[in-house]
Amino acid sequence: MISLVWLIPALPLTAFLVNGLFGRRWLGQLTGVIASAAVGVSALLAIGVFLEVVGGRTQTVVSLYRWIAVGDFSINVSALVDPLSSTMLLVVTVVSFLIFVYANGYMAHDAGFYRFFTWLSLFVFAMLILVMADNYLLMFVGWEGVGLCSYLLIGFWFERPEPYYAAKKAFIMNRIGDWGYTIGIITIFLVFGSMNFLDVFTRLATSSMAQGPLTLICLALFFGATGKSAQLPLYSWLPDAMEGPTPVSALIHAATMVTSGVYLVARSMPLFEAAGPSLQVVGIVGAITAIFAATIALVQFDIKRVMAYSTVSQLGYMFLALGVGAPAAAIFHLATHAFFKALLFLGSGSVIHGLGGEQDMRKMGGLRRKMPVTFWTMLIAGGALAALPPLAGFWSKDEILGATFTEGQLVLYAIGIVTAILTAFYVTRALWMTFYGEPRDHHLYDHAHESPRVMTLPLVALAAGSAVLGIVIGFPPEGGFIHRFLAPVVEAAGVADRAPELATIVVLAFVSVLAGLIGIAVGVSMYVRHRPDPAALTRAAGPVYRVLVNKYYVDELYDHRFVEAARAFAGAAWAFDIHIIDGLANRLGWALARGGQGLRRAQTGVVGNYALTIVAGLLLILVAYGGYAAGILGR
Amino acid sequence: MTVPLGAYVVVSAALFFIGCAGVLVRRNAVVILMCVELMLNAANLALVAFSRKYGSIDERGSVFVIFVFVVAAAEVAVGLGIILSAYRNRPVVDVDEIHQMRG
């Protein structure tokens, strides 16, 4: 099965080519079926590969061909199949398949149906290349590919200005992060003379390296990760990316692409572990992002934006886990988050679909009677996000918090707990405003309807995953399947496995559950009993509320600091181009034209003048010749 | 009695400058053309004279004169053609009146 691993990305690529070439004219609605089938078969293959890795083939390199060969340096297009990449392959293909099926229903009436599935297939291909690559350069190909597809799909409805601007913003911020990634891989090449993961890690283990370059590599790579995975300071594109179609938000901006930064750091864990303070930076940035985004999510009214900030916050948790040296917990949370956050987005999409495009939660309410399947599945996902046992999020988030506590990072642990309370609160608020209470907009409510089965079945499948995935692969805590499975990766990273005592685990789990329950209790009390009343609280906390609603004015700050500076620079460059570069060319042309005007006067058109000139020239030659001859004689 | 070389050169130079002066001062295009012929034949005279004096081995100077005849004949043909067509366009032969080619 592992030898067939290249079929996994090849199938979505084929779907991309077929849909892109023939979709518009001939295939129509069939494009969705083709793309879904291709990804479905990929998912089956990924399961096969995963089982084989579980069976013991923990590290296989499947080479396709040699890509670059310059002197000693060579790069192959080859796949590294190990526990880490096979887990990612599985998560990406399975979640993609479910979202593809869902999108068949969600996008059914869209004029750009074929275009949607063409780009979505290309995205899956690029994402699979990213996780399969056995070297940093091939990974970069996938990395850029998913960035491109993200741009194309955020701007899918390019007829309106907002998606177009959001796409541009996402692309530019990702490019800023990519600059870091590029610096990172160039430095890796200079230091190690190779970009292959296994070569780099072997050389790292066998020879002593200076701390400086290693730290530079790690910080540069992490900067790239903050761009792709929407961490501070490059997070602000992700909430705007919600302008894209909801399946895109679920697939690219919740389940897969945004986790590629986490995957990058997890993959480079040996480097980070060797490079002193870099992991600290990762953990701190992750924790701050987690709480920062969670506070913004508290006050948003657009259902998708709540989920978007929640995604930023949960990604922060994953980086926190990486930062405290627990890559297994990070990947565990990545997997469970892929399920429950994809489900939350698809559920939101189902609500939006049922309400004919309305995203404002203030106009929803009471929808649980109209959309029972969406309601129950989203409730499970919300519980998983709030980390209620025994749902998936509980096990993975608890491992992260446990690792943070055991590592002795008490401040980060406290931030994590506070974030857990906030998370439970905002998810309660979002679900309550959507599904409970009285309908606030009766017109919308009357027309609301449950989504077709092609959309609800993926919801049910994801709900099953969100419910049981944690306990299946994460039980018992710190010793579950995922730990044993990812152990080779953790060992390769040289991270000491500091499993806490059983008593500690129980106490920590109790604290986490308590945090979740507090959040939910506050949410229920505020929105069901109006104690305190949300509106009154909003008025009481005026300035704080305004800061949160305006997202800490980060967009304004960036506009003021960077966008305007970039605009000014662009203006200066434009002026230079117009006045200096173009001016030089124009002035040269002007001078030649004027010179020509002057020379025109010589052409009098009178034959006598020409004859006179000829004779004058002749005389001049004679005089010169005579002078020359006299000079010879004189000598 | 042989005519000395200097005499030929003097006659040749005189003819040349008469022709040259004619080209410069006359306005009738046909006369200008005739003066050009005069200058060409002044040069021919000099060539023949020098060839006779020094050309004991070959007659390169005399051969060159033949070429000048050919070129002169062609030049007259073209020149008269231009004058005729200019005359058809505007019935003047005064070259000072023909200055439509002014830049």
XYZ file of C-alpha atoms in Angstrom:
738
model
C 0.000 0.000 0.000
C 2.799 2.419 0.853
C 4.256 1.987 -2.620
C 0.964 3.368 -3.939
C 1.255 6.468 -1.776
C 1.713 8.711 -4.811
C -1.732 7.751 -6.016
C -3.153 9.688 -3.069
C -2.239 13.113 -4.475
C -2.433 11.908 -8.084
C -6.181 11.311 -7.898
C -7.137 14.850 -6.824
C -4.683 16.166 -9.425
C -6.457 14.119 -12.084
C -9.793 15.427 -10.877
C -8.388 18.948 -11.086
C -7.223 18.446 -14.665
C -10.398 16.736 -15.848
C -12.682 19.266 -14.174
C -10.588 22.215 -15.219
C -10.349 21.171 -18.861
C -13.778 19.689 -19.478
C -15.861 20.921 -16.546
C -17.270 24.089 -17.983
C -18.459 22.761 -21.313
C -19.342 19.126 -20.752
C -19.350 17.946 -17.165
C -21.509 20.455 -15.294
C -22.763 19.010 -12.011
C -20.686 15.896 -12.658
C -17.540 17.790 -11.618
C -18.591 17.500 -7.984
C -19.055 13.756 -8.271
C -15.696 13.306 -10.009
C -13.824 15.366 -7.430
C -15.555 13.679 -4.495
C -14.922 10.222 -5.909
C -11.250 11.000 -6.483
C -10.781 12.264 -2.943
C -12.821 9.349 -1.604
C -10.491 6.835 -3.227
C -7.547 8.851 -1.920
C -9.029 8.565 1.554
C -9.295 4.774 1.192
C -5.674 4.618 0.056
C -4.669 6.844 2.962
C -6.399 4.464 5.358
C -4.444 1.624 3.790
C -1.158 3.498 4.120
C -2.007 4.440 7.692
C -2.761 0.851 8.650
C 0.502 -0.286 7.117
C 2.415 2.327 9.131
C 0.545 1.185 12.230
C 1.578 -2.333 11.282
C 5.209 -1.393 11.783
C 6.680 0.192 8.662
C 7.421 3.357 10.540
C 9.663 5.056 8.023
C 9.550 4.633 4.260
C 10.759 6.950 1.545
C 8.961 6.532 -1.782
C 10.877 8.302 -4.514
C 9.188 9.382 -7.695
C 12.014 11.026 -9.578
C 15.043 13.234 -9.124
C 14.001 16.835 -9.317
C 17.172 18.888 -8.942
C 20.766 17.682 -9.088
C 23.546 20.248 -8.803
C 26.930 18.894 -7.766
C 26.547 17.193 -4.398
C 23.169 18.756 -3.839
C 20.151 16.831 -5.017
C 16.477 16.953 -4.307
C 14.057 14.189 -5.113
C 10.362 14.286 -5.483
C 9.800 11.696 -2.826
C 7.362 10.991 -0.077
C 8.345 10.395 3.515
C 5.772 8.042 4.980
C 6.008 7.912 8.753
C 3.496 8.174 11.612
C 3.368 11.964 11.370
C 2.744 12.204 7.637
C 0.414 9.204 7.505
C -1.712 10.764 10.260
C -1.860 13.992 8.284
C -2.681 12.109 5.082
C -5.522 10.375 6.818
C -6.952 13.517 8.402
C -6.647 15.559 5.213
C -8.203 13.014 2.882
C -11.034 11.891 5.176
C -12.095 15.405 6.174
C -11.711 16.563 2.563
C -13.916 13.756 1.335
C -16.711 14.604 3.763
C -16.485 18.296 2.907
C -16.465 17.522 -0.816
C -19.670 15.537 -0.433
C -21.211 18.372 1.564
C -20.156 20.931 -1.031
C -22.099 19.024 -3.691
C -25.200 20.167 -1.879
C -24.009 23.542 -0.641
C -22.740 24.798 -3.989
C -25.433 23.106 -6.086
C -27.007 26.339 -7.272
C -23.798 28.261 -7.807
C -22.866 29.315 -11.317
C -19.206 28.578 -10.610
C -19.831 24.971 -9.569
C -17.214 23.403 -11.831
C -14.677 26.099 -10.959
C -15.207 25.433 -7.267
C -14.484 21.737 -7.530
C -11.563 22.324 -9.848
C -9.809 24.550 -7.352
C -10.829 22.469 -4.379
C -9.244 19.404 -6.026
C -6.090 21.385 -6.719
C -6.039 22.427 -3.100
C -6.228 18.859 -1.846
C -3.418 17.906 -4.203
C -1.195 20.723 -2.923
C -2.021 19.940 0.703
C -1.103 16.291 0.195
C 2.197 17.272 -1.420
C 2.849 19.480 1.593
C 2.372 16.685 4.103
C 4.033 13.953 2.042
C 7.189 15.793 1.029
C 10.442 14.406 2.359
C 12.299 17.690 2.003
C 11.750 21.345 2.738
C 11.744 22.424 -0.910
C 9.042 20.032 -2.070
C 7.093 20.948 1.035
C 7.416 24.551 -0.057
C 5.794 23.636 -3.374
C 2.772 22.326 -1.527
C 2.968 25.251 0.878
C 2.716 27.749 -1.972
C 0.121 25.631 -3.742
C -2.271 25.693 -0.807
C -1.682 29.435 -0.469
C -2.631 29.942 -4.107
C -5.750 27.785 -3.789
C -6.685 29.598 -0.613
C -6.469 32.879 -2.529
C -8.535 31.539 -5.412
C -11.216 30.099 -3.158
C -11.505 33.031 -0.750
C -12.032 35.208 -3.803
C -14.397 32.656 -5.304
C -17.239 35.180 -5.404
C -15.046 37.820 -6.957
C -18.005 39.770 -8.296
C -18.360 41.353 -4.856
C -15.521 43.537 -3.549
C -15.170 42.009 -0.063
C -14.089 38.502 -1.116
C -11.654 39.992 -3.550
C -10.049 42.178 -0.892
C -10.059 39.339 1.615
C -8.327 37.080 -0.902
C -5.710 39.706 -1.575
C -5.136 40.235 2.132
C -4.789 36.507 2.761
C -2.360 36.108 -0.086
C -0.182 39.055 0.912
C -0.030 38.055 4.579
C 0.799 34.507 3.583
C 3.541 35.806 1.347
C 5.006 37.737 4.260
C 5.108 34.485 6.186
C 6.574 32.685 3.170
C 9.437 35.124 3.265
C 10.307 33.647 6.672
C 9.967 30.116 5.339
C 12.299 30.961 2.455
C 14.903 32.441 4.785
C 14.564 29.299 6.891
C 15.148 26.800 4.101
C 17.991 28.807 2.583
C 19.697 28.873 5.970
C 19.060 25.141 6.342
C 20.758 24.588 3.016
C 23.723 26.765 3.989
C 24.135 25.101 7.383
C 23.381 21.482 6.494
C 24.027 21.355 2.751
C 20.761 19.502 2.290
C 17.071 20.121 2.501
C 16.044 16.547 3.088
C 14.353 16.078 6.483
C 16.155 12.868 7.355
C 19.583 14.141 6.216
C 19.174 17.356 8.149
C 18.123 15.592 11.322
C 20.900 13.016 11.007
C 23.511 15.725 10.596
C 21.990 17.618 13.475
C 22.323 14.578 15.708
C 25.830 13.599 14.644
C 27.626 16.937 14.660
C 27.579 19.905 16.962
C 25.981 22.999 15.551
C 26.235 26.631 16.484
C 23.154 27.925 18.257
C 22.903 31.118 16.218
C 22.077 29.664 12.797
C 19.792 27.048 14.324
C 17.826 29.699 16.158
C 17.603 31.743 12.980
C 16.304 28.705 11.086
C 13.684 27.925 13.697
C 12.449 31.472 14.137
C 12.286 31.959 10.364
C 10.359 28.717 9.886
C 8.072 29.639 12.737
C 7.438 33.025 11.161
C 6.350 31.154 8.045
C 4.113 29.023 10.231
C 2.479 32.094 11.800
C 1.505 33.245 8.316
C -0.021 29.960 7.211
C -1.501 29.050 10.572
C -2.833 32.511 11.404
C -0.894 33.194 14.590
C 0.148 36.560 15.946
C 1.257 38.731 14.260
C -0.005 37.391 10.918
C -3.432 36.116 11.964
C -5.740 38.835 10.709
C -6.281 37.380 7.246
C -8.117 34.320 8.569
C -11.297 36.014 9.863
C -11.565 37.947 6.602
C -11.104 34.721 4.687
C -14.621 33.811 5.795
C -15.794 35.691 2.711
C -15.163 32.474 0.824
C -17.790 29.739 0.484
C -18.381 27.857 3.741
C -16.959 24.494 2.590
C -13.761 26.386 1.829
C -13.752 27.852 5.313
C -14.260 24.389 6.744
C -11.653 22.630 4.641
C -8.929 25.196 4.107
C -9.377 27.643 6.933
C -10.199 25.236 9.728
C -9.246 21.639 9.070
C -6.250 21.464 6.794
C -4.294 24.375 5.368
C -4.103 26.398 8.551
C -2.705 23.374 10.347
C 0.227 23.163 7.962
C 2.207 25.533 10.175
C 1.668 23.165 13.083
C 2.770 20.299 10.861
C 5.858 22.222 9.780
C 6.949 22.854 13.365
C 6.115 19.287 14.402
C 8.105 18.006 11.437
C 11.051 20.246 12.316
C 10.838 19.383 16.007
C 14.459 18.118 16.205
C 15.648 21.511 14.962
C 13.457 23.405 17.384
C 14.473 21.160 20.253
C 18.145 21.810 19.488
C 17.722 25.549 19.066
C 17.423 26.778 22.600
C 14.835 29.515 22.996
C 12.856 28.922 19.777
C 10.420 26.512 21.381
C 9.782 29.029 24.143
C 8.856 31.574 21.485
C 6.524 29.089 19.816
C 4.767 28.311 23.090
C 4.393 31.923 24.144
C 3.113 33.064 20.757
C 0.681 30.146 20.723
C -0.687 30.890 24.186
C -1.049 34.614 23.564
C -2.759 33.990 20.235
C -5.104 31.511 21.891
C -6.387 33.951 24.486
C -6.228 36.958 22.159
C -8.421 35.370 19.499
C -10.768 33.857 22.074
C -11.527 37.297 23.545
C -12.408 38.637 20.093
C -14.640 35.631 19.457
C -16.680 36.595 22.531
C -18.337 39.563 20.869
C -18.625 38.704 17.169
C -22.087 38.410 15.647
C -21.219 36.793 12.342
C -21.463 33.063 13.007
C -18.565 32.257 10.694
C -16.338 34.898 12.245
C -16.875 33.400 15.693
C -15.681 30.111 14.271
C -12.780 31.805 12.513
C -11.469 33.414 15.696
C -12.058 30.133 17.447
C -9.851 28.461 14.841
C -7.082 31.000 15.428
C -7.407 30.339 19.143
C -7.333 26.546 18.789
C -4.310 26.758 16.510
C -2.723 28.736 19.310
C -3.307 25.732 21.575
C -1.512 23.512 19.076
C 1.488 25.813 19.004
C 1.405 25.940 22.781
C 1.642 22.147 22.788
C 4.579 22.258 20.384
C 6.200 24.954 22.487
C 6.150 22.835 25.620
C 7.651 19.913 23.734
C 4.528 17.842 23.213
C 4.228 17.329 19.454
C 2.031 14.263 19.938
C -0.529 16.353 21.815
C -0.370 19.013 19.106
C -1.016 16.508 16.322
C -3.726 14.876 18.417
C -5.471 18.221 18.838
C -4.915 18.941 15.148
C -6.778 15.756 14.248
C -9.696 16.224 16.641
C -9.918 19.919 15.795
C -10.061 19.057 12.092
C -13.205 17.072 12.796
C -15.083 19.269 15.222
C -14.145 22.586 13.644
C -14.946 21.356 10.141
C -18.268 20.232 11.580
C -18.894 23.604 13.220
C -18.215 25.340 9.925
C -20.310 22.934 7.896
C -23.086 23.277 10.475
C -22.843 27.053 10.214
C -22.944 26.621 6.455
C -26.043 24.489 6.794
C -27.677 27.233 8.883
C -26.632 29.906 6.385
C -27.882 27.744 3.531
C -31.181 27.167 5.322
C -31.607 30.892 5.919
C -30.777 31.837 2.359
C -27.386 33.387 3.066
C -27.925 35.100 6.427
C -24.826 34.976 8.657
C -25.776 37.371 11.423
C -26.612 35.479 14.604
C -28.803 38.359 15.790
C -31.303 37.369 13.119
C -31.324 33.680 14.023
C -32.725 31.933 17.060
C -34.975 28.966 17.683
C -33.648 27.098 14.710
C -33.310 23.787 16.562
C -36.914 22.976 15.734
C -36.383 23.646 12.032
C -32.951 22.085 11.604
C -32.679 19.164 14.019
C -29.788 17.347 12.375
C -27.715 20.485 12.067
C -28.540 21.341 15.646
C -27.589 18.023 17.189
C -24.393 17.647 15.196
C -23.315 21.191 15.989
C -24.091 20.616 19.629
C -21.682 17.684 19.641
C -19.039 19.758 17.875
C -19.609 22.641 20.276
C -19.208 20.280 23.204
C -15.983 18.997 21.686
C -14.729 22.554 21.244
C -15.658 23.367 24.825
C -13.695 20.245 25.808
C -16.501 18.382 27.541
C -15.788 14.716 28.238
C -16.024 12.307 26.563
C -16.026 14.297 23.316
C -12.904 14.496 21.192
C -11.736 17.981 22.127
C -11.585 17.103 25.796
C -8.881 14.482 25.371
C -6.667 16.475 23.089
C -6.975 19.822 24.837
C -6.427 18.151 28.165
C -3.174 16.650 26.916
C -1.986 20.071 25.840
C -2.825 21.635 29.173
C -1.365 18.644 31.000
C 1.892 18.903 29.074
C 2.043 22.638 29.751
C 1.525 22.071 33.453
C 4.025 19.247 33.676
C 6.581 21.319 31.828
C 6.281 23.859 34.626
C 4.944 26.630 32.413
C 2.367 27.745 34.963
C 1.698 31.121 33.333
C 1.022 29.495 29.992
C -1.102 26.904 31.760
C -3.178 29.644 33.376
C -3.619 31.327 29.985
C -4.729 27.985 28.588
C -7.311 27.516 31.327
C -8.685 31.050 30.938
C -8.885 30.468 27.188
C -10.785 27.248 27.850
C -13.356 29.216 29.882
C -13.668 31.812 27.128
C -13.972 29.072 24.504
C -16.789 27.362 26.349
C -18.516 30.718 26.738
C -18.398 31.822 23.130
C -19.433 28.469 21.765
C -22.395 28.428 24.166
C -23.285 31.941 23.080
C -23.046 31.091 19.382
C -25.118 27.924 19.680
C -27.709 29.570 21.883
C -28.129 32.582 19.651
C -28.525 30.309 16.635
C -30.654 27.470 17.877
C -32.418 28.473 21.092
C -34.678 31.254 22.236
C -37.360 32.876 20.205
C -36.835 33.510 16.500
C -35.639 37.106 16.197
C -36.424 37.413 12.521
C -39.716 35.723 11.782
C -39.475 36.154 8.071
C -36.170 34.286 7.954
C -37.409 31.727 10.458
C -40.504 30.896 8.451
C -38.448 30.164 5.370
C -35.761 28.228 7.199
C -35.434 24.580 6.243
C -33.193 21.651 7.031
C -30.468 21.044 4.462
C -30.650 18.145 1.983
C -29.251 14.783 2.917
C -26.077 15.242 0.873
C -25.209 17.956 3.382
C -26.479 16.408 6.591
C -24.818 13.012 6.113
C -21.306 14.516 6.202
C -22.395 16.405 9.302
C -23.384 13.147 10.972
C -20.125 11.476 9.950
C -18.076 14.366 11.300
C -20.164 14.380 14.468
C -19.347 10.727 14.997
C -15.669 11.599 14.607
C -15.966 14.569 16.945
C -17.646 12.389 19.528
C -15.466 9.308 19.621
C -12.143 10.169 17.988
C -10.664 11.422 21.229
C -11.490 8.417 23.315
C -10.548 5.995 20.546
C -7.049 7.279 19.927
C -6.418 9.243 23.098
C -7.403 6.903 25.904
C -5.860 6.451 28.372
C -4.472 9.984 28.661
C -0.760 10.307 27.883
C -0.680 6.675 26.869
C -3.299 6.319 24.168
C -2.880 4.996 20.659
C -1.796 8.361 19.272
C 1.063 8.505 21.755
C 2.347 5.071 20.993
C 1.900 5.711 17.289
C 3.719 9.033 17.259
C 6.397 7.865 19.691
C 9.064 7.443 16.961
C 8.546 11.057 15.914
C 8.732 12.285 19.475
C 11.855 10.240 20.124
C 13.489 11.490 16.941
C 12.896 14.993 18.180
C 14.766 14.180 21.350
C 11.892 15.427 23.485
C 11.867 13.806 26.871
C 8.467 12.268 27.465
C 7.409 13.737 30.765
C 4.209 11.845 31.400
C 2.559 13.200 34.517
C 1.350 11.057 37.394
C -2.100 9.572 37.181
C -3.292 11.715 40.089
C -2.026 14.836 38.375
C -3.811 13.840 35.186
C -7.082 13.411 37.009
C -6.761 16.717 38.844
C -5.824 18.559 35.648
C -8.708 16.973 33.769
C -11.019 18.021 36.573
C -9.746 21.599 36.326
C -10.229 21.617 32.533
C -13.767 20.280 32.794
C -14.506 22.802 35.491
C -13.214 25.577 33.218
C -15.477 24.381 30.424
C -18.473 24.143 32.726
C -17.851 27.631 34.116
C -17.804 29.021 30.602
C -20.985 27.222 29.664
C -22.682 28.221 32.913
C -21.847 31.892 32.379
C -23.076 31.640 28.814
C -26.339 29.987 29.792
C -26.892 32.398 32.655
C -26.298 35.406 30.398
C -28.313 34.344 27.410
C -31.076 32.258 28.994
C -31.691 34.057 32.284
C -30.216 37.426 31.374
C -28.163 37.466 34.557
C -26.199 39.520 33.815
C -28.054 40.765 30.775
C -25.746 40.776 27.727
C -26.975 44.179 26.563
C -26.498 45.711 30.002
C -23.069 44.143 30.304
C -22.161 45.546 26.928
C -23.093 49.035 28.082
C -21.308 48.612 31.412
C -18.104 47.428 29.766
C -18.296 50.076 27.049
C -14.644 50.747 26.214
C -13.552 47.132 26.643
C -16.448 46.013 24.500
C -15.584 48.495 21.793
C -11.976 47.339 21.737
C -13.086 43.721 21.382
C -15.697 44.425 18.715
C -13.062 46.321 16.783
C -10.706 43.372 17.146
C -8.173 45.342 19.211
C -7.865 47.728 16.270
C -5.187 45.464 14.845
C -6.376 45.926 11.281
C -6.313 49.679 11.773
C -2.849 49.451 13.306
C -1.586 47.387 10.373
C -3.245 49.774 7.953
C -1.611 52.699 9.664
C 1.795 51.156 10.172
C 2.379 48.906 7.219
C -0.218 49.339 4.525
C 0.136 53.099 4.433
C 3.914 52.843 4.518
C 3.780 50.337 1.685
C 1.456 52.644 -0.228
C 3.791 55.601 0.341
C 6.726 53.538 -0.827
C 4.775 52.398 -3.871
C 3.870 56.022 -4.577
C 7.522 57.053 -4.337
C 8.538 54.201 -6.622
C 5.820 55.250 -9.052
C 7.042 58.836 -9.001
C 10.600 57.655 -9.564
C 9.437 55.585 -12.488
C 7.412 58.382 -14.021
C 9.880 61.195 -13.479
C 13.304 59.573 -13.627
C 12.994 56.443 -15.742
C 10.285 57.616 -18.105
C 11.608 61.192 -17.871
C 15.021 60.088 -19.095
C 13.548 58.327 -22.104
C 11.210 61.198 -22.875
C 13.934 63.813 -22.569
C 16.233 61.847 -24.832
C 13.505 61.654 -27.438
C 12.768 65.364 -27.063
C 16.452 66.274 -27.493
C 16.700 64.175 -30.652
C 13.536 65.734 -32.053
C 14.826 69.228 -31.373
C 18.201 68.381 -32.909
C 16.429 67.098 -35.972
C 14.460 70.325 -36.207
C 17.744 72.251 -36.184
C 19.309 70.053 -38.830
C 16.311 70.500 -41.122
C 17.484 74.003 -41.904
C 20.471 72.599 -43.792
C 18.092 71.094 -46.342
C 17.244 74.283 -48.252
C 16.043 72.528 -51.366
C 18.030 75.007 -53.520
C 20.394 73.226 -55.879
C 22.886 76.093 -55.798
C 23.374 75.736 -52.086
C 24.130 72.065 -52.412
C 26.616 72.707 -55.177
C 28.294 75.393 -53.114
C 28.564 73.020 -50.188
C 30.150 70.400 -52.379
C 32.717 72.864 -53.716
C 33.423 74.165 -50.230
C 34.047 70.609 -49.113
C 36.336 70.015 -52.031
C 38.319 73.130 -51.222
C 38.556 72.079 -47.605
C 39.998 68.730 -48.646
C 42.470 70.443 -50.961
C 43.606 72.854 -48.262
C 43.957 70.050 -45.751
C 45.887 67.937 -48.252
C 48.093 70.896 -49.134
C 48.800 71.567 -45.476
C 49.584 67.913 -44.916
C 51.957 67.836 -47.917
C 53.648 71.041 -46.722
C 54.069 69.500 -43.313
C 55.732 66.459 -44.871
C 58.029 68.714 -46.870
C 58.795 70.852 -43.890
C 59.925 67.800 -42.060
C 57.556 68.856 -80.604
C 55.777 67.453 -77.588
C 53.434 69.468 -75.465
C 54.752 69.509 -71.930
C 52.657 67.944 -69.187
C 52.282 71.262 -67.388
C 50.275 72.686 -70.299
C 47.766 69.854 -70.140
C 47.391 70.334 -66.394
C 46.888 74.071 -66.784
C 44.193 73.593 -69.460
C 42.558 70.883 -67.386
C 42.527 73.048 -64.239
C 41.182 76.015 -66.201
C 38.382 73.925 -67.707
C 37.576 72.475 -64.290
C 37.234 75.817 -62.579
C 35.264 77.317 -65.493
C 32.870 74.399 -65.144
C 32.800 74.749 -61.384
C 32.063 78.468 -61.610
C 29.314 77.735 -64.121
C 27.670 75.219 -61.786
C 27.754 77.732 -58.976
C 26.592 80.885 -60.731
C 24.261 79.785 -63.541
C 20.595 79.208 -62.832
C 19.501 77.388 -65.927
C 19.431 73.692 -65.102
C 20.509 72.639 -68.594
C 23.509 74.942 -68.461
C 24.438 73.588 -65.038
C 24.351 70.114 -66.511
C 26.644 71.234 -69.347
C 29.075 72.749 -66.824
C 29.170 69.464 -64.952
C 30.130 67.799 -68.244
C 32.873 70.373 -68.614
C 34.272 69.501 -65.164
C 34.164 65.788 -65.919
C 36.023 66.280 -69.177
C 38.609 68.491 -67.466
C 39.328 65.563 -65.210
C 39.416 63.270 -68.245
C 42.001 65.500 -69.904
C 44.234 65.362 -66.838
C 43.873 61.575 -66.648
C 44.800 61.098 -70.294
C 47.764 63.454 -70.030
C 49.208 61.695 -66.999
C 48.534 58.327 -68.548
C 50.453 59.317 -71.680
C 53.369 60.619 -69.680
C 53.753 57.811 -67.145
C 51.675 54.956 -68.472
C 54.381 53.152 -70.455
C 53.524 49.840 -68.814
C 49.738 50.010 -69.108
C 47.074 52.523 -69.991
C 45.148 52.493 -66.753
C 44.459 56.252 -66.861
C 42.977 56.018 -70.369
C 40.769 53.105 -69.335
C 39.472 55.132 -66.477
C 38.407 57.835 -68.915
C 36.142 55.315 -70.642
C 34.445 54.675 -67.329
C 33.986 58.400 -66.798
C 32.334 58.655 -70.244
C 29.885 55.933 -69.318
C 29.101 57.504 -65.970
C 28.773 60.934 -67.607
C 26.366 59.572 -70.213
C 24.255 57.972 -67.503
C 24.423 61.145 -65.447
C 23.208 63.254 -68.354
C 20.384 60.832 -69.042
C 19.217 60.883 -65.431
C 19.833 64.603 -65.021
C 17.905 65.525 -68.150
C 15.145 63.145 -67.089
C 14.852 64.928 -63.750
C 14.853 68.319 -65.391
C 12.196 67.253 -67.881
C 9.892 65.828 -65.272
C 10.422 68.896 -63.070
C 9.612 71.030 -66.096
C 6.423 69.086 -66.695
C 5.452 69.651 -63.114
C 6.265 73.339 -63.175
C 7.362 74.969 -66.398
C 10.574 76.570 -65.149
C 14.205 75.653 -65.675
C 15.538 78.095 -63.079
C 16.950 75.942 -60.284
C 16.434 78.672 -57.690
C 12.710 78.462 -58.361
C 12.708 74.706 -57.720
C 12.978 74.429 -53.939
C 10.018 72.286 -52.990
C 12.447 69.828 -51.351
C 13.251 72.264 -48.598
C 13.401 70.469 -45.229
